[in-house]
């Protein structure tokens, strides 16, 4: 399987190295793209497969699987271009899909292409998928992050929130997944993934809490329905290169990749 990676930062680099080392003979990184050409060239030089560096359109034409690990600003467009060309695509910046996910999913069906959205830094999507076959009455995500992990978020800037002055737990945001993504596009892709897996962005409730006493990104999920109740809590260690990205997000993308290549599927 020829793989192209768009976005050669924390996640893109780790996935490229995983494919290069651990998936030898089954998958090969053949193309890279990044808005900052230096990042792509540096990564290419580290890989045994010496992938070509170039624009997104050329990458999509040349590979079997496109991996987006760049930004919610381009993820929707990348996914649309990939599936339109009949290519499979794994999207990390899931928040960028929310605006027009229905037409994107329809297009993928028509073009017989697959869209893969890894669970990222949350656990519980397996149960939620099963629960969808019965009635679901509620899906909520409560996220606790150290205040510095929310730096630069449009919601924080718009509301003039001084993160440095937060001395005890403070609820910054409560609302649906659409509004969570608008306010925190780089921090809360998990809300988008959870909502797309479950009852949709308009019905999925999200609470974001800044907590100065924690060092981990903590995501709690609650799902209620005819099946009963599901509660998960994931305490994520931030990745050393990018504190906004949990290490688990990288591991979950590796697992999704392995799942694409394996012939046995375990878990829902
Ligand atoms: N699904 C999840 O659970 C989850 C978890 C963590 C991060 N993410 C998302 O995954 C993406 C990658 O995360 P990361 O930690 O690797 O980020 P990062 O900042 O370490 O790397 C991003 C890379 O993409 C490049 N890039 C940025 N904008 C681009 C554009 N418009 N076109 C091409 N390249 C571009 C940057 O130059 C950089 O090399 C981010 O959007 C992040 O929000 C998703």
GROMACS .gro file of C-alpha atoms and ligand atoms in nm:
model
  312
    1UNK     CA    1   0.000   0.000   0.000
    2UNK     CA    2   0.142   0.337  -0.106
    3UNK     CA    3   0.083   0.599   0.163
    4UNK     CA    4   0.101   0.978   0.131
    5UNK     CA    5   0.114   1.199   0.440
    6UNK     CA    6  -0.005   1.561   0.444
    7UNK     CA    7   0.132   1.742   0.751
    8UNK     CA    8   0.480   1.636   0.866
    9UNK     CA    9   0.460   1.752   1.230
   10UNK     CA   10   0.417   1.547   1.548
   11UNK     CA   11   0.157   1.295   1.424
   12UNK     CA   12   0.266   1.280   1.058
   13UNK     CA   13   0.630   1.214   1.150
   14UNK     CA   14   0.553   0.943   1.404
   15UNK     CA   15   0.317   0.766   1.162
   16UNK     CA   16   0.571   0.788   0.880
   17UNK     CA   17   0.841   0.636   1.103
   18UNK     CA   18   0.601   0.360   1.215
   19UNK     CA   19   0.519   0.268   0.854
   20UNK     CA   20   0.886   0.283   0.755
   21UNK     CA   21   1.007   0.060   1.040
   22UNK     CA   22   0.719  -0.164   1.147
   23UNK     CA   23   0.504  -0.209   0.835
   24UNK     CA   24   0.788  -0.294   0.597
   25UNK     CA   25   0.667  -0.507   0.306
   26UNK     CA   26   0.303  -0.414   0.366
   27UNK     CA   27   0.300  -0.033   0.338
   28UNK     CA   28   0.542   0.233   0.218
   29UNK     CA   29   0.540   0.611   0.257
   30UNK     CA   30   0.587   0.732  -0.101
   31UNK     CA   31   0.482   1.098  -0.081
   32UNK     CA   32   0.486   1.384   0.170
   33UNK     CA   33   0.337   1.733   0.168
   34UNK     CA   34   0.353   2.021   0.414
   35UNK     CA   35   0.281   2.394   0.401
   36UNK     CA   36   0.635   2.429   0.536
   37UNK     CA   37   0.846   2.245   0.279
   38UNK     CA   38   1.137   2.216   0.527
   39UNK     CA   39   0.931   1.988   0.755
   40UNK     CA   40   0.852   1.753   0.467
   41UNK     CA   41   1.211   1.744   0.338
   42UNK     CA   42   1.350   1.679   0.687
   43UNK     CA   43   1.110   1.388   0.737
   44UNK     CA   44   1.177   1.246   0.390
   45UNK     CA   45   1.550   1.238   0.461
   46UNK     CA   46   1.487   1.028   0.776
   47UNK     CA   47   1.283   0.760   0.597
   48UNK     CA   48   1.418   0.453   0.424
   49UNK     CA   49   1.157   0.490   0.147
   50UNK     CA   50   1.276   0.849   0.065
   51UNK     CA   51   0.924   0.974  -0.023
   52UNK     CA   52   0.877   1.248  -0.281
   53UNK     CA   53   0.789   1.593  -0.144
   54UNK     CA   54   0.531   1.792  -0.337
   55UNK     CA   55   0.186   1.949  -0.355
   56UNK     CA   56  -0.129   1.787  -0.215
   57UNK     CA   57  -0.289   1.721  -0.556
   58UNK     CA   58   0.013   1.528  -0.686
   59UNK     CA   59   0.034   1.330  -0.361
   60UNK     CA   60  -0.333   1.227  -0.388
   61UNK     CA   61  -0.288   1.111  -0.748
   62UNK     CA   62   0.013   0.893  -0.663
   63UNK     CA   63  -0.094   0.699  -0.350
   64UNK     CA   64  -0.348   0.438  -0.231
   65UNK     CA   65  -0.402   0.590   0.116
   66UNK     CA   66  -0.386   0.961   0.204
   67UNK     CA   67  -0.316   1.053   0.567
   68UNK     CA   68  -0.413   1.407   0.672
   69UNK     CA   69  -0.227   1.525   0.984
   70UNK     CA   70  -0.205   1.897   0.912
   71UNK     CA   71  -0.489   2.129   1.010
   72UNK     CA   72  -0.869   2.149   1.032
   73UNK     CA   73  -0.838   2.436   0.783
   74UNK     CA   74  -0.757   2.190   0.503
   75UNK     CA   75  -0.880   1.850   0.625
   76UNK     CA   76  -1.228   1.883   0.469
   77UNK     CA   77  -1.083   1.982   0.133
   78UNK     CA   78  -0.815   1.710   0.142
   79UNK     CA   79  -1.072   1.441   0.229
   80UNK     CA   80  -1.305   1.556  -0.050
   81UNK     CA   81  -1.025   1.559  -0.310
   82UNK     CA   82  -0.903   1.216  -0.200
   83UNK     CA   83  -1.239   1.038  -0.208
   84UNK     CA   84  -1.334   1.215  -0.530
   85UNK     CA   85  -1.025   1.054  -0.683
   86UNK     CA   86  -1.138   0.718  -0.539
   87UNK     CA   87  -0.858   0.715  -0.280
   88UNK     CA   88  -0.892   0.610   0.085
   89UNK     CA   89  -0.816   0.879   0.341
   90UNK     CA   90  -0.738   0.886   0.712
   91UNK     CA   91  -0.824   1.221   0.870
   92UNK     CA   92  -0.671   1.340   1.198
   93UNK     CA   93  -0.808   1.698   1.197
   94UNK     CA   94  -1.165   1.570   1.225
   95UNK     CA   95  -1.302   1.909   1.331
   96UNK     CA   96  -1.252   2.031   0.974
   97UNK     CA   97  -1.509   1.778   0.851
   98UNK     CA   98  -1.803   1.898   1.060
   99UNK     CA   99  -1.934   2.167   0.822
  100UNK     CA  100  -2.010   1.931   0.535
  101UNK     CA  101  -1.961   1.578   0.658
  102UNK     CA  102  -2.291   1.446   0.520
  103UNK     CA  103  -2.206   1.526   0.157
  104UNK     CA  104  -1.848   1.404   0.209
  105UNK     CA  105  -1.966   1.067   0.344
  106UNK     CA  106  -2.213   1.036   0.052
  107UNK     CA  107  -1.933   1.111  -0.197
  108UNK     CA  108  -1.712   0.842  -0.040
  109UNK     CA  109  -1.994   0.590  -0.082
  110UNK     CA  110  -2.041   0.686  -0.448
  111UNK     CA  111  -1.669   0.668  -0.524
  112UNK     CA  112  -1.623   0.346  -0.320
  113UNK     CA  113  -1.351   0.513  -0.111
  114UNK     CA  114  -1.300   0.472   0.264
  115UNK     CA  115  -1.271   0.749   0.521
  116UNK     CA  116  -1.091   0.648   0.843
  117UNK     CA  117  -1.127   0.861   1.156
  118UNK     CA  118  -0.909   0.720   1.440
  119UNK     CA  119  -1.051   0.740   1.793
  120UNK     CA  120  -0.769   0.978   1.883
  121UNK     CA  121  -0.730   1.056   2.249
  122UNK     CA  122  -1.066   0.909   2.362
  123UNK     CA  123  -1.183   0.560   2.449
  124UNK     CA  124  -1.538   0.429   2.418
  125UNK     CA  125  -1.620   0.460   2.046
  126UNK     CA  126  -1.644   0.079   2.029
  127UNK     CA  127  -1.937   0.080   2.274
  128UNK     CA  128  -2.096   0.386   2.115
  129UNK     CA  129  -2.099   0.213   1.774
  130UNK     CA  130  -2.291  -0.080   1.920
  131UNK     CA  131  -2.521   0.147   2.119
  132UNK     CA  132  -2.627   0.320   1.796
  133UNK     CA  133  -2.831   0.012   1.707
  134UNK     CA  134  -3.055   0.089   2.007
  135UNK     CA  135  -3.178   0.434   2.108
  136UNK     CA  136  -2.918   0.679   2.244
  137UNK     CA  137  -3.053   0.955   2.467
  138UNK     CA  138  -2.730   1.138   2.557
  139UNK     CA  139  -2.363   1.170   2.457
  140UNK     CA  140  -2.138   1.404   2.651
  141UNK     CA  141  -1.766   1.479   2.650
  142UNK     CA  142  -1.598   1.652   2.944
  143UNK     CA  143  -1.242   1.760   2.870
  144UNK     CA  144  -0.994   1.882   3.129
  145UNK     CA  145  -0.669   2.036   3.009
  146UNK     CA  146  -0.389   2.231   3.174
  147UNK     CA  147  -0.461   2.600   3.093
  148UNK     CA  148  -0.147   2.634   2.873
  149UNK     CA  149  -0.282   2.355   2.649
  150UNK     CA  150  -0.568   2.589   2.548
  151UNK     CA  151  -0.343   2.879   2.451
  152UNK     CA  152  -0.436   3.053   2.125
  153UNK     CA  153  -0.788   2.906   2.101
  154UNK     CA  154  -1.025   3.152   1.926
  155UNK     CA  155  -1.278   3.118   2.214
  156UNK     CA  156  -1.012   3.210   2.472
  157UNK     CA  157  -0.903   3.513   2.268
  158UNK     CA  158  -1.261   3.627   2.194
  159UNK     CA  159  -1.357   3.611   2.564
  160UNK     CA  160  -1.032   3.773   2.682
  161UNK     CA  161  -0.959   3.480   2.914
  162UNK     CA  162  -0.624   3.513   3.092
  163UNK     CA  163  -0.517   3.147   3.118
  164UNK     CA  164  -0.219   3.236   3.339
  165UNK     CA  165  -0.454   3.370   3.608
  166UNK     CA  166  -0.657   3.050   3.643
  167UNK     CA  167  -0.568   2.912   3.988
  168UNK     CA  168  -0.844   2.650   4.032
  169UNK     CA  169  -1.061   2.442   3.796
  170UNK     CA  170  -1.268   2.668   3.568
  171UNK     CA  171  -1.537   2.566   3.317
  172UNK     CA  172  -1.451   2.766   3.004
  173UNK     CA  173  -1.708   2.630   2.762
  174UNK     CA  174  -2.033   2.435   2.750
  175UNK     CA  175  -2.221   2.373   2.428
  176UNK     CA  176  -2.256   2.142   2.128
  177UNK     CA  177  -1.971   1.990   1.927
  178UNK     CA  178  -2.014   2.242   1.641
  179UNK     CA  179  -1.954   2.536   1.875
  180UNK     CA  180  -1.675   2.354   2.059
  181UNK     CA  181  -1.489   2.309   1.731
  182UNK     CA  182  -1.538   2.674   1.631
  183UNK     CA  183  -1.400   2.791   1.964
  184UNK     CA  184  -1.122   2.532   2.008
  185UNK     CA  185  -1.033   2.401   1.659
  186UNK     CA  186  -0.684   2.279   1.751
  187UNK     CA  187  -0.772   2.135   2.092
  188UNK     CA  188  -1.085   1.930   2.065
  189UNK     CA  189  -1.088   1.710   1.754
  190UNK     CA  190  -1.208   1.434   1.987
  191UNK     CA  191  -1.543   1.615   2.018
  192UNK     CA  192  -1.581   1.605   1.640
  193UNK     CA  193  -1.485   1.236   1.619
  194UNK     CA  194  -1.720   1.144   1.905
  195UNK     CA  195  -2.008   1.335   1.746
  196UNK     CA  196  -1.956   1.184   1.400
  197UNK     CA  197  -1.942   0.835   1.551
  198UNK     CA  198  -2.255   0.889   1.762
  199UNK     CA  199  -2.556   1.122   1.742
  200UNK     CA  200  -2.410   1.411   1.540
  201UNK     CA  201  -2.240   1.742   1.625
  202UNK     CA  202  -2.562   1.929   1.704
  203UNK     CA  203  -2.668   1.683   1.977
  204UNK     CA  204  -2.330   1.594   2.131
  205UNK     CA  205  -2.270   1.800   2.447
  206UNK     CA  206  -1.918   1.925   2.524
  207UNK     CA  207  -1.772   2.080   2.839
  208UNK     CA  208  -1.417   2.219   2.841
  209UNK     CA  209  -1.247   2.278   3.175
  210UNK     CA  210  -0.910   2.447   3.236
  211UNK     CA  211  -0.745   2.276   3.531
  212UNK     CA  212  -0.412   2.412   3.662
  213UNK     CA  213  -0.359   2.111   3.891
  214UNK     CA  214  -0.328   1.852   3.609
  215UNK     CA  215  -0.049   1.767   3.368
  216UNK     CA  216  -0.258   1.536   3.147
  217UNK     CA  217  -0.535   1.594   2.891
  218UNK     CA  218  -0.831   1.412   3.047
  219UNK     CA  219  -1.136   1.316   2.840
  220UNK     CA  220  -1.448   1.170   3.002
  221UNK     CA  221  -1.728   1.031   2.790
  222UNK     CA  222  -2.080   0.942   2.899
  223UNK     CA  223  -2.330   0.770   2.676
  224UNK     CA  224  -2.681   0.677   2.785
  225UNK     CA  225  -2.939   0.479   2.593
  226UNK     CA  226  -3.152   0.165   2.576
  227UNK     CA  227  -2.837  -0.045   2.624
  228UNK     CA  228  -2.764   0.114   2.963
  229UNK     CA  229  -2.484   0.360   3.040
  230UNK     CA  230  -2.122   0.381   2.931
  231UNK     CA  231  -1.858   0.593   3.106
  232UNK     CA  232  -1.493   0.620   3.003
  233UNK     CA  233  -1.207   0.835   3.130
  234UNK     CA  234  -0.878   0.865   2.941
  235UNK     CA  235  -0.585   1.042   3.107
  236UNK     CA  236  -0.353   1.136   2.823
  237UNK     CA  237   0.013   1.219   2.844
  238UNK     CA  238   0.078   1.510   2.604
  239UNK     CA  239   0.326   1.429   2.328
  240UNK     CA  240   0.663   1.595   2.401
  241UNK     CA  241   0.676   1.773   2.061
  242UNK     CA  242   0.327   1.927   2.081
  243UNK     CA  243   0.147   1.954   2.420
  244UNK     CA  244  -0.187   2.006   2.238
  245UNK     CA  245  -0.159   1.656   2.094
  246UNK     CA  246  -0.201   1.358   2.324
  247UNK     CA  247   0.037   1.064   2.276
  248UNK     CA  248  -0.269   0.835   2.255
  249UNK     CA  249  -0.381   1.018   1.938
  250UNK     CA  250  -0.065   0.897   1.762
  251UNK     CA  251  -0.104   0.542   1.898
  252UNK     CA  252  -0.467   0.529   1.791
  253UNK     CA  253  -0.374   0.633   1.435
  254UNK     CA  254  -0.111   0.355   1.431
  255UNK     CA  255  -0.381   0.107   1.537
  256UNK     CA  256  -0.614   0.231   1.262
  257UNK     CA  257  -0.336   0.184   1.005
  258UNK     CA  258  -0.268  -0.168   1.129
  259UNK     CA  259  -0.643  -0.238   1.114
  260UNK     CA  260  -0.650  -0.138   0.746
  261UNK     CA  261  -0.376  -0.390   0.672
  262UNK     CA  262  -0.488  -0.677   0.901
  263UNK     CA  263  -0.729  -0.951   0.799
  264UNK     CA  264  -0.869  -1.002   1.151
  265UNK     CA  265  -1.078  -0.732   1.321
  266UNK     CA  266  -1.120  -0.750   1.699
  267UNK     CA  267  -1.360  -0.520   1.879
  268UNK     CA  268  -1.650  -0.339   1.717
  269LIG     N1  269  -0.812   1.327   1.599
  269LIG     C1  270  -0.747   1.355   1.713
  269LIG     O1  271  -0.779   1.301   1.819
  269LIG     C2  272  -0.633   1.451   1.712
  269LIG     C3  273  -0.545   1.455   1.820
  269LIG     C4  274  -0.438   1.543   1.815
  269LIG     C5  275  -0.422   1.626   1.706
  269LIG     N2  276  -0.511   1.623   1.604
  269LIG     C6  277  -0.497   1.712   1.487
  269LIG     O2  278  -0.405   1.652   1.396
  269LIG     C7  279  -0.336   1.756   1.325
  269LIG     C8  280  -0.185   1.733   1.336
  269LIG     O3  281  -0.144   1.739   1.472
  269LIG     P1  282   0.010   1.750   1.512
  269LIG     O4  283   0.021   1.734   1.658
  269LIG     O5  284   0.089   1.660   1.424
  269LIG     O6  285   0.040   1.902   1.472
  269LIG     P2  286   0.181   1.970   1.445
  269LIG     O7  287   0.160   2.117   1.463
  269LIG     O8  288   0.290   1.904   1.520
  269LIG     O9  289   0.207   1.940   1.289
  269LIG     C9  290   0.125   1.991   1.186
  269LIG    C10  291   0.204   1.991   1.056
  269LIG    O10  292   0.116   2.025   0.951
  269LIG    C11  293   0.168   2.134   0.876
  269LIG     N3  294   0.057   2.216   0.828
  269LIG    C12  295  -0.016   2.307   0.899
  269LIG     N4  296  -0.109   2.363   0.821
  269LIG    C13  297  -0.095   2.307   0.697
  269LIG    C14  298  -0.161   2.325   0.573
  269LIG     N5  299  -0.260   2.414   0.559
  269LIG     N6  300  -0.122   2.250   0.467
  269LIG    C15  301  -0.019   2.160   0.479
  269LIG     N7  302   0.049   2.140   0.595
  269LIG    C16  303   0.011   2.211   0.702
  269LIG    C17  304   0.261   2.209   0.971
  269LIG    O11  305   0.361   2.280   0.899
  269LIG    C18  306   0.318   2.095   1.054
  269LIG    O12  307   0.434   2.039   0.995
  269LIG    C19  308  -0.381   1.890   1.385
  269LIG    O13  309  -0.483   1.947   1.305
  269LIG    C20  310  -0.439   1.848   1.520
  269LIG    O14  311  -0.539   1.938   1.565
  269LIG    C21  312  -0.614   1.535   1.605
   0.00000   0.00000   0.00000
